mmCIF file of C-alpha atoms in Angstrom:
data_model
loop_
_atom_site.group_PDB
_atom_site.id
_atom_site.type_symbol
_atom_site.label_atom_id
_atom_site.label_comp_id
_atom_site.label_asym_id
_atom_site.label_seq_id
_atom_site.Cartn_x
_atom_site.Cartn_y
_atom_site.Cartn_z
ATOM 1 C CA MET V 26 29.342 21.672 -99.513
ATOM 2 C CA TRP V 27 28.850 17.928 -99.360
ATOM 3 C CA GLU V 28 30.447 14.559 -100.077
ATOM 4 C CA SER V 29 29.731 13.240 -103.556
ATOM 5 C CA LYS V 30 30.288 9.573 -104.335
ATOM 6 C CA GLN V 31 31.467 9.825 -107.928
ATOM 7 C CA PHE V 32 33.052 6.401 -108.192
ATOM 8 C CA ALA V 33 32.652 3.157 -106.321
ATOM 9 C CA ALA V 34 35.964 3.488 -104.503
ATOM 10 C CA HIS V 35 36.042 7.076 -103.247
ATOM 11 C CA GLU V 36 34.213 10.315 -102.498
ATOM 12 C CA HIS V 37 34.907 13.931 -103.422
ATOM 13 C CA LEU V 38 33.635 17.277 -102.155
ATOM 14 C CA ARG V 39 31.326 19.495 -104.186
ATOM 15 C CA LEU V 40 29.651 22.801 -103.397
ATOM 16 C CA ASN V 41 26.890 25.058 -104.650
ATOM 17 C CA ARG V 42 26.086 28.685 -103.821
ATOM 18 C CA SER V 43 23.421 31.346 -104.008
ATOM 19 C CA THR V 44 24.004 35.107 -104.078
ATOM 20 C CA ASP V 45 20.354 36.185 -103.744
ATOM 21 C CA GLY V 46 19.388 34.792 -100.364
ATOM 22 C CA GLY V 47 18.770 31.240 -101.547
ATOM 23 C CA THR V 48 16.211 31.924 -104.293
ATOM 24 C CA ARG V 49 18.477 30.777 -107.124
ATOM 25 C CA TRP V 50 21.461 28.442 -107.142
ATOM 26 C CA ARG V 51 24.073 27.487 -109.683
ATOM 27 C CA PRO V 52 22.638 24.988 -112.203
ATOM 28 C CA GLU V 53 25.697 22.771 -111.679
ATOM 29 C CA PRO V 54 27.709 22.409 -108.452
ATOM 30 C CA LEU V 55 31.421 23.188 -108.306
ATOM 31 C CA ASP V 56 34.034 20.507 -107.755
ATOM 32 C CA PHE V 57 36.287 21.377 -104.842
ATOM 33 C CA ALA V 58 39.744 22.371 -106.118
ATOM 34 C CA PHE V 59 41.632 20.251 -103.573
ATOM 35 C CA ASN V 60 39.831 16.963 -104.189
ATOM 36 C CA ILE V 61 42.452 14.235 -104.208
ATOM 37 C CA VAL V 62 43.138 12.672 -107.608
ATOM 38 C CA ASN V 63 44.064 9.218 -106.324
ATOM 39 C CA PRO V 64 40.995 6.986 -106.956
ATOM 40 C CA TRP V 65 41.689 4.968 -103.795
ATOM 41 C CA PHE V 66 41.420 7.923 -101.415
ATOM 42 C CA SER V 67 38.525 10.184 -100.431
ATOM 43 C CA ASP V 68 37.734 13.709 -99.272
ATOM 44 C CA TYR V 69 35.067 13.869 -96.591
ATOM 45 C CA LEU V 70 33.713 15.510 -93.394
ATOM 46 C CA PRO V 71 33.518 19.098 -94.764
ATOM 47 C CA GLU V 72 32.908 21.934 -92.283
ATOM 48 C CA ILE V 73 32.235 25.333 -93.860
ATOM 49 C CA ALA V 74 31.917 28.908 -92.534
ATOM 50 C CA LEU V 75 31.498 32.379 -94.050
ATOM 51 C CA ASP V 76 32.944 35.416 -92.274
ATOM 52 C CA ARG V 77 31.757 39.035 -92.334
ATOM 53 C CA GLY V 78 34.094 39.962 -95.184
ATOM 54 C CA GLY V 79 32.765 37.231 -97.486
ATOM 55 C CA GLU V 80 35.704 34.863 -97.058
ATOM 56 C CA LEU V 81 34.736 31.195 -97.276
ATOM 57 C CA HIS V 82 36.483 28.850 -94.816
ATOM 58 C CA VAL V 83 36.548 25.058 -95.196
ATOM 59 C CA LEU V 84 37.930 22.330 -92.958
ATOM 60 C CA TRP V 85 37.853 18.744 -94.190
ATOM 61 C CA SER V 86 39.602 15.407 -94.041
ATOM 62 C CA GLN V 87 41.563 13.720 -96.793
ATOM 63 C CA ARG V 88 42.127 10.014 -96.469
ATOM 64 C CA SER V 89 45.739 10.192 -97.677
ATOM 65 C CA ASP V 90 46.799 12.862 -95.177
ATOM 66 C CA THR V 91 47.836 11.600 -91.732
ATOM 67 C CA THR V 92 47.883 15.143 -90.319
ATOM 68 C CA SER V 93 44.293 15.842 -91.292
ATOM 69 C CA PRO V 94 42.086 17.811 -91.001
ATOM 70 C CA ILE V 95 43.039 20.257 -93.762
ATOM 71 C CA TYR V 96 42.030 23.921 -93.975
ATOM 72 C CA ALA V 97 41.508 26.212 -96.990
ATOM 73 C CA ARG V 98 39.853 29.568 -97.649
ATOM 74 C CA SER V 99 38.404 31.295 -100.713
ATOM 75 C CA SER V 100 37.805 35.007 -101.357
ATOM 76 C CA ASP V 101 35.502 34.456 -104.346
ATOM 77 C CA LEU V 102 32.873 32.093 -102.907
ATOM 78 C CA GLY V 103 34.615 28.935 -104.007
ATOM 79 C CA ASP V 104 35.799 29.744 -107.533
ATOM 80 C CA THR V 105 39.454 29.579 -106.462
ATOM 81 C CA TRP V 106 41.291 28.173 -103.439
ATOM 82 C CA PRO V 107 44.902 29.434 -103.300
ATOM 83 C CA THR V 108 46.404 27.059 -100.733
ATOM 84 C CA LYS V 109 45.592 24.288 -98.292
ATOM 85 C CA THR V 110 47.072 23.865 -94.812
ATOM 86 C CA PRO V 111 47.088 20.715 -92.631
ATOM 87 C CA ILE V 112 46.173 21.909 -89.129
ATOM 88 C CA GLY V 113 47.913 19.078 -87.233
ATOM 89 C CA GLY V 114 46.701 17.235 -84.190
ATOM 90 C CA GLY V 115 47.139 13.487 -84.337
ATOM 91 C CA ASN V 116 46.031 11.002 -86.915
ATOM 92 C CA LEU V 117 43.147 10.910 -89.365
ATOM 93 C CA PRO V 118 39.844 12.131 -87.838
ATOM 94 C CA ARG V 119 37.169 9.602 -87.046
ATOM 95 C CA TRP V 120 33.955 9.660 -89.037
ATOM 96 C CA HIS V 121 31.583 12.339 -87.739
ATOM 97 C CA GLY V 122 34.332 13.854 -85.634
ATOM 98 C CA ILE V 123 35.353 17.321 -86.887
ATOM 99 C CA ALA V 124 34.202 20.901 -86.147
ATOM 100 C CA LEU V 125 35.261 24.424 -87.190
ATOM 101 C CA SER V 126 34.607 27.796 -85.535
ATOM 102 C CA VAL V 127 35.491 31.111 -87.259
ATOM 103 C CA ASP V 128 35.192 34.590 -85.741
ATOM 104 C CA PRO V 129 33.228 37.246 -87.711
ATOM 105 C CA GLU V 130 36.441 38.896 -88.939
ATOM 106 C CA GLY V 131 37.905 35.625 -90.225
ATOM 107 C CA GLN V 132 41.178 35.959 -88.315
ATOM 108 C CA SER V 133 40.695 33.769 -85.252
ATOM 109 C CA LEU V 134 39.867 30.155 -86.140
ATOM 110 C CA TRP V 135 39.435 27.151 -83.924
ATOM 111 C CA SER V 136 38.848 23.455 -84.609
ATOM 112 C CA PHE V 137 38.162 20.329 -82.620
ATOM 113 C CA HIS V 138 38.348 16.692 -83.705
ATOM 114 C CA HIS V 139 38.816 13.142 -82.525
ATOM 115 C CA ASP V 140 41.325 10.977 -84.352
ATOM 116 C CA THR V 141 41.359 7.275 -85.153
ATOM 117 C CA ASN V 142 43.102 6.584 -81.835
ATOM 118 C CA TRP V 143 40.139 8.139 -79.975
ATOM 119 C CA HIS V 144 42.249 11.105 -78.855
ATOM 120 C CA ALA V 145 40.692 14.584 -78.881
ATOM 121 C CA TYR V 146 42.476 17.640 -80.248
ATOM 122 C CA ALA V 147 41.835 21.367 -80.373
ATOM 123 C CA CYS V 148 43.806 23.399 -82.911
ATOM 124 C CA GLY V 149 43.839 27.149 -83.447
ATOM 125 C CA SER V 150 44.948 29.877 -85.837
ATOM 126 C CA SER V 151 45.270 33.600 -85.110
ATOM 127 C CA ASP V 152 46.369 34.691 -88.593
ATOM 128 C CA GLY V 153 43.355 33.804 -90.702
ATOM 129 C CA GLY V 154 44.304 30.164 -91.207
ATOM 130 C CA LYS V 155 47.822 30.694 -92.583
ATOM 131 C CA SER V 156 49.346 28.729 -89.704
ATOM 132 C CA TRP V 157 47.877 26.364 -87.118
ATOM 133 C CA ALA V 158 48.991 24.848 -83.842
ATOM 134 C CA VAL V 159 47.679 22.318 -81.343
ATOM 135 C CA LEU V 160 46.567 24.517 -78.452
ATOM 136 C CA ALA V 161 48.807 24.490 -75.394
ATOM 137 C CA ASP V 162 45.888 24.088 -73.013
ATOM 138 C CA HIS V 163 45.578 20.484 -74.197
ATOM 139 C CA ALA V 164 48.617 18.871 -72.639
ATOM 140 C CA GLY V 165 49.771 16.200 -75.053
ATOM 141 C CA GLY V 166 46.892 17.032 -77.375
ATOM 142 C CA TYR V 167 44.147 15.547 -75.205
ATOM 143 C CA ALA V 168 40.907 17.320 -74.418
ATOM 144 C CA ALA V 169 39.061 17.533 -71.112
ATOM 145 C CA GLY V 170 38.060 14.302 -69.470
ATOM 146 C CA ASP V 171 38.518 10.796 -70.800
ATOM 147 C CA PRO V 172 38.688 11.065 -74.613
ATOM 148 C CA GLU V 173 37.795 7.415 -75.134
ATOM 149 C CA GLN V 174 34.846 6.693 -77.408
ATOM 150 C CA GLY V 175 34.150 10.343 -78.177
ATOM 151 C CA TYR V 176 32.798 11.735 -81.441
ATOM 152 C CA CYS V 177 33.001 15.487 -81.928
ATOM 153 C CA SER V 178 29.784 16.971 -83.290
ATOM 154 C CA ASP V 179 30.006 20.770 -83.192
ATOM 155 C CA ALA V 180 32.173 23.536 -81.734
ATOM 156 C CA VAL V 181 31.755 27.262 -81.144
ATOM 157 C CA ALA V 182 33.993 29.934 -79.611
ATOM 158 C CA PHE V 183 33.605 33.456 -78.227
ATOM 159 C CA ALA V 184 36.698 35.331 -77.018
ATOM 160 C CA ASP V 185 38.354 33.028 -74.460
ATOM 161 C CA ARG V 186 35.371 30.656 -74.210
ATOM 162 C CA ARG V 187 35.256 27.456 -76.250
ATOM 163 C CA HIS V 188 32.425 24.956 -76.318
ATOM 164 C CA VAL V 189 32.317 21.488 -77.868
ATOM 165 C CA LEU V 190 29.316 19.200 -78.277
ATOM 166 C CA ARG V 191 30.247 15.570 -78.630
ATOM 167 C CA LYS V 192 28.840 12.079 -78.294
ATOM 168 C CA ARG V 193 30.599 9.831 -75.804
ATOM 169 C CA GLY V 194 29.291 6.347 -75.239
ATOM 170 C CA GLY V 195 25.493 6.533 -75.442
ATOM 171 C CA ALA V 196 25.073 10.165 -74.380
ATOM 172 C CA LEU V 197 25.856 13.735 -75.391
ATOM 173 C CA GLU V 198 28.167 15.995 -73.396
ATOM 174 C CA VAL V 199 29.362 19.583 -73.651
ATOM 175 C CA LEU V 200 33.016 20.460 -73.064
ATOM 176 C CA THR V 201 33.612 24.054 -71.967
ATOM 177 C CA CYS V 202 36.956 25.853 -71.784
ATOM 178 C CA ARG V 203 37.588 29.230 -70.162
ATOM 179 C CA GLY V 204 41.205 30.238 -70.557
ATOM 180 C CA GLU V 205 43.061 26.965 -70.023
ATOM 181 C CA ALA V 206 40.607 25.104 -67.768
ATOM 182 C CA TRP V 207 38.277 22.527 -69.337
ATOM 183 C CA SER V 208 35.155 21.021 -67.820
ATOM 184 C CA ALA V 209 32.655 18.435 -69.063
ATOM 185 C CA CYS V 210 28.900 18.339 -68.541
ATOM 186 C CA ALA V 211 26.657 15.460 -69.587
ATOM 187 C CA LEU V 212 23.352 16.430 -71.212
ATOM 188 C CA PRO V 213 20.231 14.752 -69.797
ATOM 189 C CA GLY V 214 18.568 12.598 -72.401
ATOM 190 C CA GLY V 215 16.664 9.932 -70.530
ATOM 191 C CA ASN V 216 16.866 6.546 -72.212
ATOM 192 C CA ALA V 217 17.105 7.988 -75.714
ATOM 193 C CA SER V 218 20.534 7.264 -77.177
ATOM 194 C CA PRO V 219 21.659 9.947 -79.681
ATOM 195 C CA SER V 220 22.378 8.947 -83.247
ATOM 196 C CA LEU V 221 25.561 9.783 -85.176
ATOM 197 C CA ALA V 222 27.363 12.813 -83.817
ATOM 198 C CA ALA V 223 27.137 14.682 -87.121
ATOM 199 C CA ASP V 224 23.386 15.039 -86.559
ATOM 200 C CA HIS V 225 23.801 17.404 -83.592
ATOM 201 C CA THR V 226 24.550 21.130 -83.395
ATOM 202 C CA LEU V 227 25.433 23.595 -80.628
ATOM 203 C CA THR V 228 24.640 27.317 -80.343
ATOM 204 C CA VAL V 229 25.954 29.687 -77.665
ATOM 205 C CA ASP V 230 25.055 33.361 -77.166
ATOM 206 C CA ALA V 231 27.742 36.033 -76.987
ATOM 207 C CA GLU V 232 27.311 36.463 -73.214
#
């Protein structure tokens, strides 16, 4: 799934798929069913995950929705998308500031984003994305440490552990939560300043 600039004023989401391990793909990509029709607004920042049962999960931002990001899931690899659900958590996400984590069974979902006021939010769902809430361990919706000038890049979760990779200032840092306690750790990078946060990924083993 990617952003496609179809007109000068806005962008839409499109997706393609392969069912043979990547050897062959659809000759034409699919337009995302929830692309906004208003030519002055855009759909962008798609995050996509596939669970063990073949359910496709998407989290994205829509310029007209002040409670973005928005979540949707498909049981037929993107042919149909029954409903969409705003997950809450502040204002519109900043560019390059949204992440989605889905457990293998597709029931426990977790997201992290920074909004246009520089505040950081974690939101969760325990019913497969039908309902979402700002997590209680973020008093007032703020994440660990000073949220100023942070850009979320990637997020992963295992059981009660949550990890977020983000760019803050000119460096990368990892936020880690166990239960309700958050901590922040800066990653050594010398004098090399990281580029846009969307260019970075985080992987954590199950232990």
